[in-house]
XYZ file of C-alpha atoms in Angstrom:
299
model
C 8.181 -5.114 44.273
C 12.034 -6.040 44.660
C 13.624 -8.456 46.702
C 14.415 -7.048 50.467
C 17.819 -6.456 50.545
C 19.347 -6.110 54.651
C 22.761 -5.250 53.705
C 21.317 -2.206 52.101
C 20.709 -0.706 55.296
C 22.764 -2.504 58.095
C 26.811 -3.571 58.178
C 27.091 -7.106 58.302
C 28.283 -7.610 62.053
C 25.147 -5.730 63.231
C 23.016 -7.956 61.314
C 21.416 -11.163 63.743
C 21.311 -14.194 62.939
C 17.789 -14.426 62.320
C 18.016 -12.298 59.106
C 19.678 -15.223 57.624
C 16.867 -17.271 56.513
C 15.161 -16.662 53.614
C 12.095 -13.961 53.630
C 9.307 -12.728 51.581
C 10.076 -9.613 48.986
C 8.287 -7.660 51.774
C 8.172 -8.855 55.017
C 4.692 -9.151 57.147
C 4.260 -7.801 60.627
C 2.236 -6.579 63.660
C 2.439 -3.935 66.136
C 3.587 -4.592 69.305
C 0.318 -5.721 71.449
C -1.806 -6.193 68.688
C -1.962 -9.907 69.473
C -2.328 -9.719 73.214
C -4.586 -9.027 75.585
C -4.335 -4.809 76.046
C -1.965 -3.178 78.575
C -3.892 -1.568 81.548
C -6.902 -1.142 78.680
C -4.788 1.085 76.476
C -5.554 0.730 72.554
C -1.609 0.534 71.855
C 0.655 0.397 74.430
C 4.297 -1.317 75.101
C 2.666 -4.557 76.727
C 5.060 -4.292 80.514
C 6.006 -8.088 81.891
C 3.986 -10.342 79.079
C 5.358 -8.400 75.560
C 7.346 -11.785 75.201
C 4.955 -14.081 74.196
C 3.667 -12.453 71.535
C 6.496 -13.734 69.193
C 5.334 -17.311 69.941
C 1.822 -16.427 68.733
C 3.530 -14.204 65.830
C 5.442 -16.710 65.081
C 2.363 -19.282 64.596
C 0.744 -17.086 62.273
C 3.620 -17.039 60.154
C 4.435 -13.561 60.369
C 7.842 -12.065 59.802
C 8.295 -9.112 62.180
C 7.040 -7.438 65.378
C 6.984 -3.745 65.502
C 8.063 -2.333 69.113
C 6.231 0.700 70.948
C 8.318 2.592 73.127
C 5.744 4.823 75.283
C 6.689 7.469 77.694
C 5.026 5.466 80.488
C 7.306 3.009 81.698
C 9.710 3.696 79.698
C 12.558 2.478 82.146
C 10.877 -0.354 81.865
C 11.417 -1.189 78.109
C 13.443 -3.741 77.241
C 14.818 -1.377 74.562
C 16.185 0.681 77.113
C 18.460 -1.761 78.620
C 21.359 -4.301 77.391
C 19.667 -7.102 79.249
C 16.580 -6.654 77.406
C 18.212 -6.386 73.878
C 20.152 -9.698 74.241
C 16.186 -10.940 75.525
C 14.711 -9.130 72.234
C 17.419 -10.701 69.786
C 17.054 -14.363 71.708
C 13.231 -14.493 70.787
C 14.116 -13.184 67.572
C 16.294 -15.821 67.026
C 14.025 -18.706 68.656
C 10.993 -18.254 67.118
C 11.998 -16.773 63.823
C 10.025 -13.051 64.629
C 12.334 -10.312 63.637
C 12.131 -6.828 65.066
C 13.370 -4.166 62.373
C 11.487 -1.217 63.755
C 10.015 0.747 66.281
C 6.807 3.072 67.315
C 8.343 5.438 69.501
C 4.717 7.190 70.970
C 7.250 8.465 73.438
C 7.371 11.541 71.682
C 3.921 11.937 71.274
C 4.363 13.133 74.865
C 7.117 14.544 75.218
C 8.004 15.713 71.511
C 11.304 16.884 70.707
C 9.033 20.412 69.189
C 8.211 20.844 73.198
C 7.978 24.466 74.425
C 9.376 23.452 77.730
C 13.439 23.142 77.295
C 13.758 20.532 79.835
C 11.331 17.983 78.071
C 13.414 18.540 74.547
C 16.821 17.739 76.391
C 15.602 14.583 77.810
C 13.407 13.666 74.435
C 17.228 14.319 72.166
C 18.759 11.903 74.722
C 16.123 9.218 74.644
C 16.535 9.808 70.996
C 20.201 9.511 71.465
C 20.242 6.170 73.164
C 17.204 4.571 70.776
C 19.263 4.974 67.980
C 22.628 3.177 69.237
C 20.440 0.523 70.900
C 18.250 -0.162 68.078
C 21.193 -0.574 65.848
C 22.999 -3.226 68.191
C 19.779 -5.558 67.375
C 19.803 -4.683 63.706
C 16.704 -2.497 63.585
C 16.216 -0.237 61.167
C 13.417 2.291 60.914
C 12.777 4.318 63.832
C 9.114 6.003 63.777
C 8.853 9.094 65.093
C 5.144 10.290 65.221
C 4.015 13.895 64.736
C 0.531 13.794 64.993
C -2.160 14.625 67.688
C -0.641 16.327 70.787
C 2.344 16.254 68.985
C 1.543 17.752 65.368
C 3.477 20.421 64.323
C 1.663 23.178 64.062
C 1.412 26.938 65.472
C 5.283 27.377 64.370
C 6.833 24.128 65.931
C 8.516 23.013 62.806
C 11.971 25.535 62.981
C 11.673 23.603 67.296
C 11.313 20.368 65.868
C 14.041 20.462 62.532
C 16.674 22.604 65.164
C 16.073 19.598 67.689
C 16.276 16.312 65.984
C 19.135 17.434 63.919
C 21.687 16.689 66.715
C 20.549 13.455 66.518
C 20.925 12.524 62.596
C 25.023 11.992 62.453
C 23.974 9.313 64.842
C 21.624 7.498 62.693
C 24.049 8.354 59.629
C 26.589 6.427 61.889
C 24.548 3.691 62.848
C 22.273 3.393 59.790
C 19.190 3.845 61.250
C 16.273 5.398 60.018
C 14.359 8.184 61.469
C 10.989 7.466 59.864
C 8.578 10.422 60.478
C 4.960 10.274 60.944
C 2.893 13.751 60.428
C -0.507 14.702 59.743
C 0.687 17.158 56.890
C -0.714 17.206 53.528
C 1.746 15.905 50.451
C 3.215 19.117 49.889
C 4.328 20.839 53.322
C 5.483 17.223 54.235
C 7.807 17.265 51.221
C 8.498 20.454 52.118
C 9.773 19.077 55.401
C 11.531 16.162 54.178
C 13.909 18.801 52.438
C 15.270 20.495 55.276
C 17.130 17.416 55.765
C 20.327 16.680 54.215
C 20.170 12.976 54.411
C 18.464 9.572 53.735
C 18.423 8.849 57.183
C 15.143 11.140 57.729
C 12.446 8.959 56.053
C 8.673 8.342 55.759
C 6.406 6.285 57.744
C 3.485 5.822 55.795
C -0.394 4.875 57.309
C -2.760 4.475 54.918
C -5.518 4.779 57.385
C -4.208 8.096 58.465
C -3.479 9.306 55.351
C -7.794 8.447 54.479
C -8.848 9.652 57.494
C -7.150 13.062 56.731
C -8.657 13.299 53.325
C -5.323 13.043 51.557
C -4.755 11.692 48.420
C -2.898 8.836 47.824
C -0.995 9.754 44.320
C -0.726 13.166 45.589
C 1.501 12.039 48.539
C 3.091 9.153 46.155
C 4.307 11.797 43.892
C 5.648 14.118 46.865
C 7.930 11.824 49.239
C 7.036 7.770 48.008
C 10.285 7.210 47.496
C 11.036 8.134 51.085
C 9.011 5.535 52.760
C 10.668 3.109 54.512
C 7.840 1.918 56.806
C 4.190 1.528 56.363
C 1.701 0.845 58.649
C -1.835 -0.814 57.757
C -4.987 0.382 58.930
C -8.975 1.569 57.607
C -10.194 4.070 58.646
C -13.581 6.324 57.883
C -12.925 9.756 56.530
C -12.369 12.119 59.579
C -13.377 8.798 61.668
C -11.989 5.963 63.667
C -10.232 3.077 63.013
C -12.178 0.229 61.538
C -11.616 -3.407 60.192
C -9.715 -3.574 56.789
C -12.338 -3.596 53.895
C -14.967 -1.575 56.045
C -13.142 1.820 55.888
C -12.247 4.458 52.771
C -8.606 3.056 52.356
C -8.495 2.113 48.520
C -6.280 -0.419 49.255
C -6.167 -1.871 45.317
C -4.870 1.391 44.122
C -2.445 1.195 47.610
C -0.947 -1.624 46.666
C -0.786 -0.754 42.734
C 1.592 2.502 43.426
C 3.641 0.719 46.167
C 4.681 -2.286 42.959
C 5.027 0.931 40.663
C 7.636 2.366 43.454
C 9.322 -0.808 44.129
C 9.137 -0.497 47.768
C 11.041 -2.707 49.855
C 10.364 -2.118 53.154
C 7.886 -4.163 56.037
C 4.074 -3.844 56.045
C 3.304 -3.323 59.724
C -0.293 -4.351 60.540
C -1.283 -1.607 63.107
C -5.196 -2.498 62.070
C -8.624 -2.248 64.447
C -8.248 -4.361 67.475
C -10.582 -5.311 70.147
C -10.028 -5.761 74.036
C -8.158 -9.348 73.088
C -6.502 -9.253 69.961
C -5.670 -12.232 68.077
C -9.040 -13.487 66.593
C -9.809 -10.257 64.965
C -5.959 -9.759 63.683
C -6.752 -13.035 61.832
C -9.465 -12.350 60.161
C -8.341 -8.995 58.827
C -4.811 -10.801 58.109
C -6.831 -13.127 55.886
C -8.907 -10.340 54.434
C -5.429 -8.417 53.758
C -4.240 -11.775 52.239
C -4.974 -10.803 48.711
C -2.837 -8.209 47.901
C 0.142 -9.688 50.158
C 0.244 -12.714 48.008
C -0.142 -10.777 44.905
C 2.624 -8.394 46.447
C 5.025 -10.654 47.072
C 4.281 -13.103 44.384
């Protein structure tokens, strides 16, 4: 897999300073809350008042990147919402040497820019709107937007959902940022979505414990779009299960990581893995499990 290159994706005065040291061909992170005690009990959740010590503890573990959730609750309350909070987010990037390149935006899990209610899509395409110009002023890159559970396209949403993000792509053109989507759809109808877009700024976010869980197959989906995925996010899961640790689920992650070299992918491996009520003890173990093929990755 080829070195990273930033420039690629961001102009240089956009870049912080923290990209300046020297990183791994792929760089190594962890979604946001995955190393903290969990928000009001929710599994993943945008960890209000306390999300900033997690790049301390990222930072001892030697990992590269944290990946922010923006949720739909609280979301006035984000940091990436306000200019105050993205000079806070770039100073803890800079200080401990924890990068953030990307974000989960759940948001529109609830309030999905496919909505049937015309109110909820105006307010989702301005959210959308201001994510993109904010996330570019700190030099992130990939934008996730998940369509999946409440928010799958289905039942003729797709025309809703290509008509209403499209206002939004001469702004990520502009401000070279990624809209990385997340679907439940099988290698071909993704594809098939991928091409109603007339530009590299619609990408793929890629989970391989999704993509087991849903029965897919991972050259199939390779073969349709892999050279659209800019993000990927690391989980096991069971076949039409749950979420388990790494090792204990179907994920063939051998043959994973064998395609991804063959692709030369570039981008970040974002562990978004099993957690427990905690957080960090059972991240490191399944960061040492996953240690194997990250070494032999970037070796």
């Amino acid at each position: 897999i080829s070195t990273l290159s930033l420039h690629d994706a961001l102009p240089i005065y956009l870049i912080p300073e923290v990209y300046a040291k020297t990183v791994r061909d792929n760089m190594i992170g962890v979604m946001q809350g995955r190393l903290l005690p969990k928000y009001k009990g929710r599994y993943q959740a945008h960890p209000v008042d306390y999300w900033q010590e997690e790049f301390d503890i990222a930072s001892d573990l030697e990992l590269d990147l944290i990946e922010f959730i923006f949720d739909f609750n609280d979301a006035d309350k984000n940091p990436l919402m306000h200019k105050c909070g993205l000079n806070e987010i770039q100073r803890l990037s800079e200080d401990y040497g924890v990068s953030v390149k990307s974000i989960c935006a759940d948001y529109f899990m609830e309030a999905p820019l496919h909505s049937l209610e015309p109110q909820v899509v105006e307010e989702s395409q301005q959210v959308l709107r201001k994510l993109i110009i904010n996330a570019s002023s700190i030099g992130i890159r990939d934008l996730v937007i998940p369509c999946v559970d409440q928010s799958s396209l289905v039942n003729g949403s797709i025309e809703a959902f290509v008509k209403n993000i499209y206002p939004a792509l001469e702004l990520a053109e502009k401000y070279c940022v990624n809209l990385a989507l997340e679907t439940d759809f099988a290698p071909g109808p993704f594809a098939e979505l991928l091409e109603r877009f007339d530009t590299p700024r619609v990408t793929v976010n890629y989970d391989i414990g999704n993509s087991v869980s849903l029965g897919y197959d991972q050259e199939e989906e390779f073969a349709a779009y892999g050279d659209r995925i800019t993000d990927i996010h690391i989980k096991d899961r069971v076949c039409g299960g749950g979420s388990v640790m790494l090792g204990e689920g179907d994920a063939d992650f051998e043959q994973f990581f064998t395609r991804l070299s063959e692709l030369d992918y570039t981008g970040p491996f974002i562990m978004q893995a099993y957690r427990d009520n905690e957080g960090v003890s059972v991240f490191k173990s399944q960061l040492r499990w996953l240690s194997r093929y990250l070494d032999e990755t970037n070796r």
